[in-house]
Amino acid sequence: MKQRVTILGSTGSIGVNTLDVLTRHPERFEVFALTAATKVELMLQQCVQFKPAFAVMASEPHGQELARQLAALGLVTQVLSGAAALAEVAAHEQIDIVMAAIVGAAGLAPCLAAARAGKRLLLANKEALVVGGEVFLHAVAQGGATLLPIDSEHSAIFQSLPHDAAAWPEQVDKIILTASGGPFRTRDPKTLREVTPEQACAHPNWVMGRKISVDSATMMNKALEVIEARYLFGLAPEHLEVVIHPQSVIHSMVQYKDNSVVAQLGTPDMRVPIAYGLSWPHRMTSGAQALDFRAMADMTFESFENGAHRERFPGLALAWAVLQGPPGSTAVLNAANEEAVQAFLEKRIRFDQIHQVNIETLETTVPLAPHALEDLLALDAQSRAMAQQVVKRISA
């Protein structure tokens, strides 16, 4: 029996790479549903190629346009639109696997739906855990879902840990997440105020969307990954560490109580963790190139404690701050950062002001402990409103 797959965010980089992996294994998988925000033309191409039962667009106008074009081609894919439709195709009784690749807090509700429905949930949307926290983990446990990380760092950690999760606290000393350092690793921190969106989106190793690329340039992506690792692997924040590794060959490491270190290596290609998530607990071809150790450059590592790095990447330390803060603090940080990055991409604030928005939003938003999706959405909206006020004030 083929496994049926829903891809939440099929037109983004993770979604496109997932479809590439699926095409290599047509005997094992078939696409059941695809979802996207606004990219009607790319969604149309994907529907023509994969013929899903459902295609979901974020808004009704985009859905209507896709339906019109599909009808003109005589294709029978059913087009839906809106948040409820996302949750519907994520929890549909006919699917086995959900790739969660919607960027930002918008992916939380369909991730919760897939978790409650007991699906194999391949989590590329780190915000589901950063925002959802214990609420999301409770839904996974309640639904009996299988949660597998797809971020390259968290997949590397998962691959380096014992198969028995109960052994993690007893055997593991710390988790070490690697970071490339992004495009500004060696840049004079005093010049960061001059950075343009185009420069921030030019990552030296990875091909990613604009929002994630900016997060990599500020290293807020690593802050969010530290938070995600805390929830995924259950270690206390003081057992989570970040080291800068510019070559992006080692994707993350686990240090055990005997001080041995297990690391996962590979080319910087998201098809590797995607293929692992799809085939777990087995492995299958991904399409990625193999490492050539004979031609590999030296691997180097830099401490985040380096003074210049702390000045370049002040947002990274916020991960430990919010993990030690009141429940809901991680959701506040995520919302503030999404608003700040959007303002930067629209050239309403400077690159170095992203951190200012995050700090001021955290200082002025007092979260109440969230217990359900409605609480999380309310906290997200409250935090965004506060962040927008900060953006408006500093951009005046």
Coordinates of C-alpha atoms in Angstrom, one line a residue:
M1 CA 0.0 0.0 0.0
K2 CA 1.3 3.4 -0.9
Q3 CA 1.5 6.0 1.9
R4 CA -0.6 9.1 1.2
V5 CA 1.0 12.5 1.9
T6 CA -0.3 16.0 2.5
I7 CA 2.2 18.8 2.1
L8 CA 1.4 22.0 4.0
G9 CA 3.3 24.7 2.1
S10 CA 4.0 22.8 -1.1
T11 CA 5.2 25.9 -3.0
G12 CA 7.9 26.8 -0.5
S13 CA 11.5 25.4 -0.5
I14 CA 10.7 22.6 1.9
G15 CA 7.6 21.7 -0.1
V16 CA 9.3 21.7 -3.4
N17 CA 12.1 19.5 -2.0
T18 CA 9.6 17.1 -0.5
L19 CA 7.9 16.7 -3.9
D20 CA 11.4 16.1 -5.5
V21 CA 12.0 13.3 -3.0
L22 CA 8.6 11.8 -3.6
T23 CA 9.1 11.6 -7.3
R24 CA 12.1 9.3 -6.7
H25 CA 9.8 6.8 -4.9
P26 CA 6.5 6.6 -6.8
E27 CA 6.1 3.0 -5.7
R28 CA 6.0 4.1 -2.0
F29 CA 4.1 7.4 -1.8
E30 CA 1.4 9.4 -3.5
V31 CA 0.4 13.0 -3.0
F32 CA -3.1 13.4 -1.5
A33 CA -3.2 17.2 -0.8
L34 CA -1.1 20.3 -1.5
T35 CA -1.5 23.7 0.2
A36 CA -0.1 27.1 -0.6
A37 CA -0.6 30.8 0.3
T38 CA -0.6 32.8 -3.0
K39 CA 1.5 31.1 -5.6
V40 CA -1.3 30.0 -7.9
E41 CA 0.9 29.3 -11.0
L42 CA 3.3 27.0 -9.1
M43 CA 0.5 25.3 -7.4
L44 CA -1.1 24.7 -10.8
Q45 CA 2.1 23.1 -12.1
Q46 CA 2.2 20.9 -9.0
C47 CA -1.4 19.8 -9.5
V48 CA -0.8 19.0 -13.1
Q49 CA 2.2 16.8 -12.2
F50 CA 1.0 15.1 -9.0
K51 CA -2.8 15.2 -9.4
P52 CA -3.7 15.5 -5.7
A53 CA -7.2 14.9 -4.5
F54 CA -7.2 18.4 -2.8
A55 CA -5.4 21.7 -3.3
V56 CA -5.8 24.4 -0.7
M57 CA -5.1 28.1 -1.1
A58 CA -4.9 30.5 1.8
S59 CA -7.5 33.0 0.4
E60 CA -10.7 32.5 -1.5
P61 CA -9.7 34.7 -4.5
H62 CA -6.5 32.6 -5.0
G63 CA -8.5 29.4 -4.6
Q64 CA -11.1 30.6 -7.2
E65 CA -8.3 31.4 -9.7
L66 CA -6.7 28.0 -9.2
A67 CA -10.0 26.2 -9.6
R68 CA -10.7 28.1 -12.8
Q69 CA -7.3 27.2 -14.3
L70 CA -7.6 23.5 -13.2
A71 CA -11.1 23.3 -14.7
A72 CA -9.8 24.7 -18.0
L73 CA -7.3 21.8 -18.1
G74 CA -9.9 19.2 -17.2
L75 CA -8.3 18.3 -13.9
V76 CA -10.5 17.0 -11.1
T77 CA -8.5 18.2 -8.1
Q78 CA -10.9 19.7 -5.6
V79 CA -9.8 23.3 -4.6
L80 CA -10.5 24.5 -1.0
S81 CA -9.4 27.7 0.7
G82 CA -8.9 29.1 4.2
A83 CA -7.7 28.0 7.6
A84 CA -10.4 25.4 8.1
A85 CA -9.5 23.7 4.9
L86 CA -5.8 23.5 5.9
A87 CA -6.9 21.7 9.1
E88 CA -9.2 19.4 7.1
V89 CA -6.5 18.1 4.7
A90 CA -4.0 17.8 7.6
A91 CA -6.3 15.5 9.6
H92 CA -8.0 13.7 6.7
E93 CA -8.7 10.0 7.4
Q94 CA -7.2 8.9 4.1
I95 CA -3.7 10.3 4.7
D96 CA -0.7 8.8 6.5
I97 CA 1.9 11.5 6.5
V98 CA 1.8 15.3 6.9
M99 CA 4.8 17.5 5.9
A100 CA 4.3 20.7 7.9
A101 CA 6.2 23.3 6.0
I102 CA 4.1 26.4 6.4
V103 CA 6.4 29.2 7.6
G104 CA 5.4 31.0 10.8
A105 CA 2.6 30.8 13.3
A106 CA 0.1 30.3 10.5
G107 CA 1.1 26.6 10.5
L108 CA 0.2 26.0 14.1
A109 CA -3.5 25.1 13.7
P110 CA -3.1 22.5 10.9
C111 CA -0.1 21.0 12.8
L112 CA -2.4 20.6 15.8
A113 CA -5.1 19.0 13.7
A114 CA -2.6 16.5 12.3
A115 CA -1.3 15.7 15.7
R116 CA -4.7 15.1 17.2
A117 CA -5.5 12.9 14.2
G118 CA -2.5 10.7 15.0
K119 CA -0.6 11.3 11.7
R120 CA 3.1 10.9 11.1
L121 CA 3.9 14.6 11.4
L122 CA 7.1 15.8 9.7
L123 CA 7.8 19.1 11.4
A124 CA 9.6 21.6 9.3
N125 CA 7.5 24.4 10.9
K126 CA 9.5 25.1 14.0
E127 CA 7.0 27.7 15.1
A128 CA 4.5 25.0 15.9
L129 CA 6.6 24.1 18.9
V130 CA 7.9 27.6 19.6
V131 CA 4.4 29.0 19.8
G132 CA 2.5 25.8 20.7
G133 CA 4.9 24.5 23.4
E134 CA 3.2 22.2 25.8
V135 CA -0.2 22.6 24.1
F136 CA 1.3 21.1 20.9
L137 CA 3.1 18.3 22.7
H138 CA -0.1 17.4 24.6
A139 CA -1.9 17.2 21.2
V140 CA 0.8 14.8 19.9
A141 CA 0.5 12.6 22.9
Q142 CA -3.3 12.7 23.0
G143 CA -3.6 11.8 19.3
G144 CA -0.8 9.2 19.3
A145 CA 1.0 11.0 16.5
T146 CA 4.6 10.3 15.4
L147 CA 6.5 13.6 15.5
L148 CA 9.7 13.7 13.4
P149 CA 11.8 16.8 13.1
I150 CA 12.8 18.0 9.6
D151 CA 14.9 21.1 10.3
S152 CA 18.4 19.9 9.4
E153 CA 19.7 20.6 13.0
H154 CA 16.9 18.7 14.8
S155 CA 16.9 15.8 12.4
A156 CA 20.6 15.5 13.0
I157 CA 20.1 15.5 16.7
F158 CA 17.3 12.9 16.4
Q159 CA 19.5 10.7 14.3
S160 CA 22.3 11.0 16.9
L161 CA 20.2 10.1 19.9
P162 CA 19.4 6.6 21.2
H163 CA 16.3 5.1 19.7
D164 CA 14.8 4.8 23.2
A165 CA 13.7 8.3 24.2
A166 CA 13.4 7.2 27.8
A167 CA 17.2 6.9 27.8
W168 CA 17.9 10.5 26.7
P169 CA 17.9 12.2 30.2
E170 CA 20.1 9.4 31.7
Q171 CA 22.7 9.2 28.8
V172 CA 22.8 12.7 27.3
D173 CA 24.9 15.5 28.7
K174 CA 24.1 18.2 26.2
I175 CA 22.9 18.9 22.7
I176 CA 25.0 21.1 20.4
L177 CA 23.3 22.9 17.6
T178 CA 25.5 24.1 14.8
A179 CA 25.0 27.4 13.0
S180 CA 26.5 28.6 9.8
G181 CA 26.7 32.2 11.0
G182 CA 24.8 33.3 7.9
P183 CA 26.0 36.0 5.5
F184 CA 27.3 38.4 8.2
R185 CA 29.5 36.1 10.3
T186 CA 32.6 38.2 9.6
R187 CA 31.0 41.6 9.0
D188 CA 31.8 44.5 11.3
P189 CA 28.9 44.7 13.7
K190 CA 28.9 48.5 13.5
T191 CA 27.9 48.3 9.8
L192 CA 24.8 46.0 10.3
R193 CA 22.5 49.1 10.3
E194 CA 23.3 49.4 6.6
V195 CA 22.2 45.9 5.6
T196 CA 19.6 45.6 2.9
P197 CA 16.9 42.9 2.6
E198 CA 18.7 41.6 -0.5
Q199 CA 22.0 41.1 1.4
A200 CA 20.2 39.5 4.3
C201 CA 18.5 37.0 2.1
A202 CA 21.8 35.9 0.4
H203 CA 22.7 32.9 2.5
P204 CA 26.1 31.4 1.8
N205 CA 25.1 27.7 2.1
W206 CA 21.4 27.2 2.0
V207 CA 18.6 28.1 -0.4
M208 CA 15.7 29.2 1.8
G209 CA 12.7 31.6 1.8
R210 CA 13.1 35.3 2.6
K211 CA 11.8 35.2 6.2
I212 CA 14.0 32.2 7.2
S213 CA 17.0 33.8 5.4
V214 CA 16.6 37.0 7.4
D215 CA 16.3 34.8 10.6
S216 CA 19.6 33.1 9.7
A217 CA 21.3 36.5 9.1
T218 CA 20.2 37.6 12.6
M219 CA 20.6 34.1 14.1
M220 CA 17.1 34.3 15.4
N221 CA 16.6 31.1 13.5
K222 CA 19.0 29.5 15.9
A223 CA 17.2 31.0 18.9
L224 CA 14.0 29.4 17.7
E225 CA 15.8 26.1 17.1
V226 CA 17.1 26.1 20.7
I227 CA 13.5 26.6 21.8
E228 CA 12.3 23.8 19.5
A229 CA 15.1 21.5 20.8
R230 CA 14.0 22.1 24.3
Y231 CA 10.5 20.9 23.5
L232 CA 11.5 18.1 21.2
F233 CA 14.1 16.4 23.3
G234 CA 13.1 17.4 26.8
L235 CA 16.6 18.6 28.0
A236 CA 16.8 21.7 30.3
P237 CA 17.9 24.9 28.6
E238 CA 21.3 24.8 30.3
H239 CA 22.0 21.5 28.4
L240 CA 21.5 23.2 25.0
E241 CA 24.5 24.9 23.3
V242 CA 25.1 26.6 19.9
V243 CA 28.4 26.6 18.1
I244 CA 29.2 28.4 14.8
H245 CA 30.3 26.0 12.0
P246 CA 30.6 27.9 8.7
Q247 CA 30.9 24.9 6.4
S248 CA 27.5 23.5 7.4
V249 CA 28.8 19.9 7.1
I250 CA 28.0 18.8 10.7
H251 CA 24.4 19.6 11.2
S252 CA 24.3 19.1 15.0
M253 CA 25.8 16.9 17.7
V254 CA 24.9 15.1 20.9
Q255 CA 27.4 14.9 23.7
Y256 CA 26.9 12.0 26.0
K257 CA 27.7 11.6 29.7
D258 CA 30.9 9.8 28.9
N259 CA 32.0 12.9 26.9
S260 CA 31.8 11.0 23.6
V261 CA 30.1 13.1 20.8
V262 CA 27.9 11.7 18.1
A263 CA 27.4 14.0 15.0
Q264 CA 25.4 13.8 11.8
L265 CA 27.2 15.0 8.7
G266 CA 26.0 15.6 5.2
T267 CA 25.8 18.1 2.3
P268 CA 23.6 21.2 3.0
D269 CA 20.6 19.7 1.2
M270 CA 17.1 19.6 2.9
R271 CA 16.2 16.4 0.9
V272 CA 18.3 14.4 3.3
P273 CA 16.2 15.1 6.5
I274 CA 13.1 15.0 4.3
A275 CA 13.9 11.5 3.0
Y276 CA 14.7 10.3 6.5
G277 CA 11.4 11.6 7.9
L278 CA 9.5 10.0 5.1
S279 CA 11.2 6.6 5.4
W280 CA 11.9 6.5 9.2
P281 CA 12.9 4.2 10.8
H282 CA 14.6 3.1 7.6
R283 CA 16.5 5.1 4.9
M284 CA 16.0 5.7 1.2
T285 CA 17.7 7.7 -1.5
S286 CA 17.2 11.5 -1.3
G287 CA 18.8 12.8 -4.4
A288 CA 21.4 14.7 -2.4
Q289 CA 25.1 14.5 -3.3
A290 CA 27.3 12.5 -1.1
L291 CA 30.1 14.1 0.9
D292 CA 33.5 13.8 -0.7
F293 CA 35.9 13.8 2.2
R294 CA 38.9 13.8 -0.1
A295 CA 37.8 17.2 -1.5
M296 CA 36.4 18.6 1.7
A297 CA 37.8 21.9 3.1
D298 CA 38.8 22.1 6.7
M299 CA 35.9 22.1 9.2
T300 CA 36.1 25.0 11.7
F301 CA 34.1 26.0 14.8
E302 CA 33.7 29.4 16.5
S303 CA 32.2 30.1 19.9
F304 CA 29.1 32.2 20.2
E305 CA 30.8 33.7 23.3
N306 CA 33.2 35.5 21.0
G307 CA 32.6 39.2 21.8
A308 CA 32.0 40.2 18.2
H309 CA 29.6 37.4 17.6
R310 CA 27.5 38.4 20.6
E311 CA 27.4 41.9 19.2
R312 CA 26.5 40.7 15.7
F313 CA 23.8 38.2 16.9
P314 CA 22.2 39.6 20.1
G315 CA 18.9 37.8 19.4
L316 CA 20.4 34.3 20.0
A317 CA 20.5 34.8 23.8
L318 CA 16.8 35.5 23.8
A319 CA 16.2 31.7 23.5
W320 CA 17.4 31.0 27.0
A321 CA 15.7 34.1 28.4
V322 CA 12.2 33.2 27.2
L323 CA 12.6 29.5 28.1
Q324 CA 13.2 30.7 31.7
G325 CA 10.4 33.3 31.5
P326 CA 6.6 32.9 32.1
P327 CA 4.7 30.3 30.0
G328 CA 3.9 31.8 26.6
S329 CA 7.1 33.9 26.4
T330 CA 8.3 31.8 23.5
A331 CA 5.1 32.6 21.6
V332 CA 5.6 36.4 22.3
L333 CA 9.1 36.3 20.9
N334 CA 8.0 34.4 17.8
A335 CA 5.2 36.9 17.0
A336 CA 7.5 39.9 17.6
N337 CA 10.2 38.5 15.3
E338 CA 7.8 37.7 12.5
E339 CA 6.5 41.3 12.6
A340 CA 10.0 42.7 12.8
V341 CA 11.3 40.7 9.9
Q342 CA 8.3 41.6 7.8
A343 CA 8.9 45.3 8.6
F344 CA 12.6 44.9 7.6
L345 CA 11.8 43.2 4.3
E346 CA 9.4 46.1 3.6
K347 CA 12.2 48.5 4.5
R348 CA 10.2 50.1 7.3
I349 CA 12.9 49.4 9.9
R350 CA 16.7 48.8 9.7
F351 CA 18.2 45.3 10.1
D352 CA 19.7 46.2 13.5
Q353 CA 16.3 47.3 14.7
I354 CA 14.8 43.7 14.4
H355 CA 16.3 42.9 17.8
Q356 CA 15.0 46.2 19.3
V357 CA 11.4 45.2 18.3
N358 CA 11.8 41.8 19.8
I359 CA 13.2 43.1 23.1
E360 CA 10.6 45.8 23.5
T361 CA 7.7 43.5 22.7
L362 CA 9.0 41.0 25.3
E363 CA 9.3 43.7 27.9
T364 CA 5.8 45.1 27.4
T365 CA 3.8 41.9 26.8
V366 CA 2.8 39.9 29.9
P367 CA 1.6 36.5 28.7
L368 CA -0.9 34.3 30.5
A369 CA -0.2 30.6 30.5
P370 CA -1.9 29.2 27.3
H371 CA -4.0 26.1 27.6
A372 CA -5.6 25.7 24.2
L373 CA -5.2 26.9 20.5
E374 CA -7.5 29.9 21.2
D375 CA -5.2 31.1 24.0
L376 CA -2.2 30.7 21.7
L377 CA -3.9 32.7 18.9
A378 CA -5.0 35.4 21.3
L379 CA -1.4 35.7 22.7
D380 CA 0.0 35.7 19.1
A381 CA -2.4 38.6 18.1
Q382 CA -1.6 40.6 21.3
S383 CA 2.1 40.2 20.7
R384 CA 1.9 41.2 17.0
A385 CA -0.1 44.3 17.9
M386 CA 2.5 45.3 20.4
A387 CA 5.3 44.6 18.0
Q388 CA 3.5 46.7 15.3
Q389 CA 3.4 49.6 17.8
V390 CA 7.1 49.4 18.3
V391 CA 7.8 49.2 14.6
K392 CA 5.6 52.3 14.0
R393 CA 7.3 54.2 16.8
I394 CA 10.9 53.5 15.7
S395 CA 10.3 54.0 12.0
A396 CA 8.6 57.4 12.5

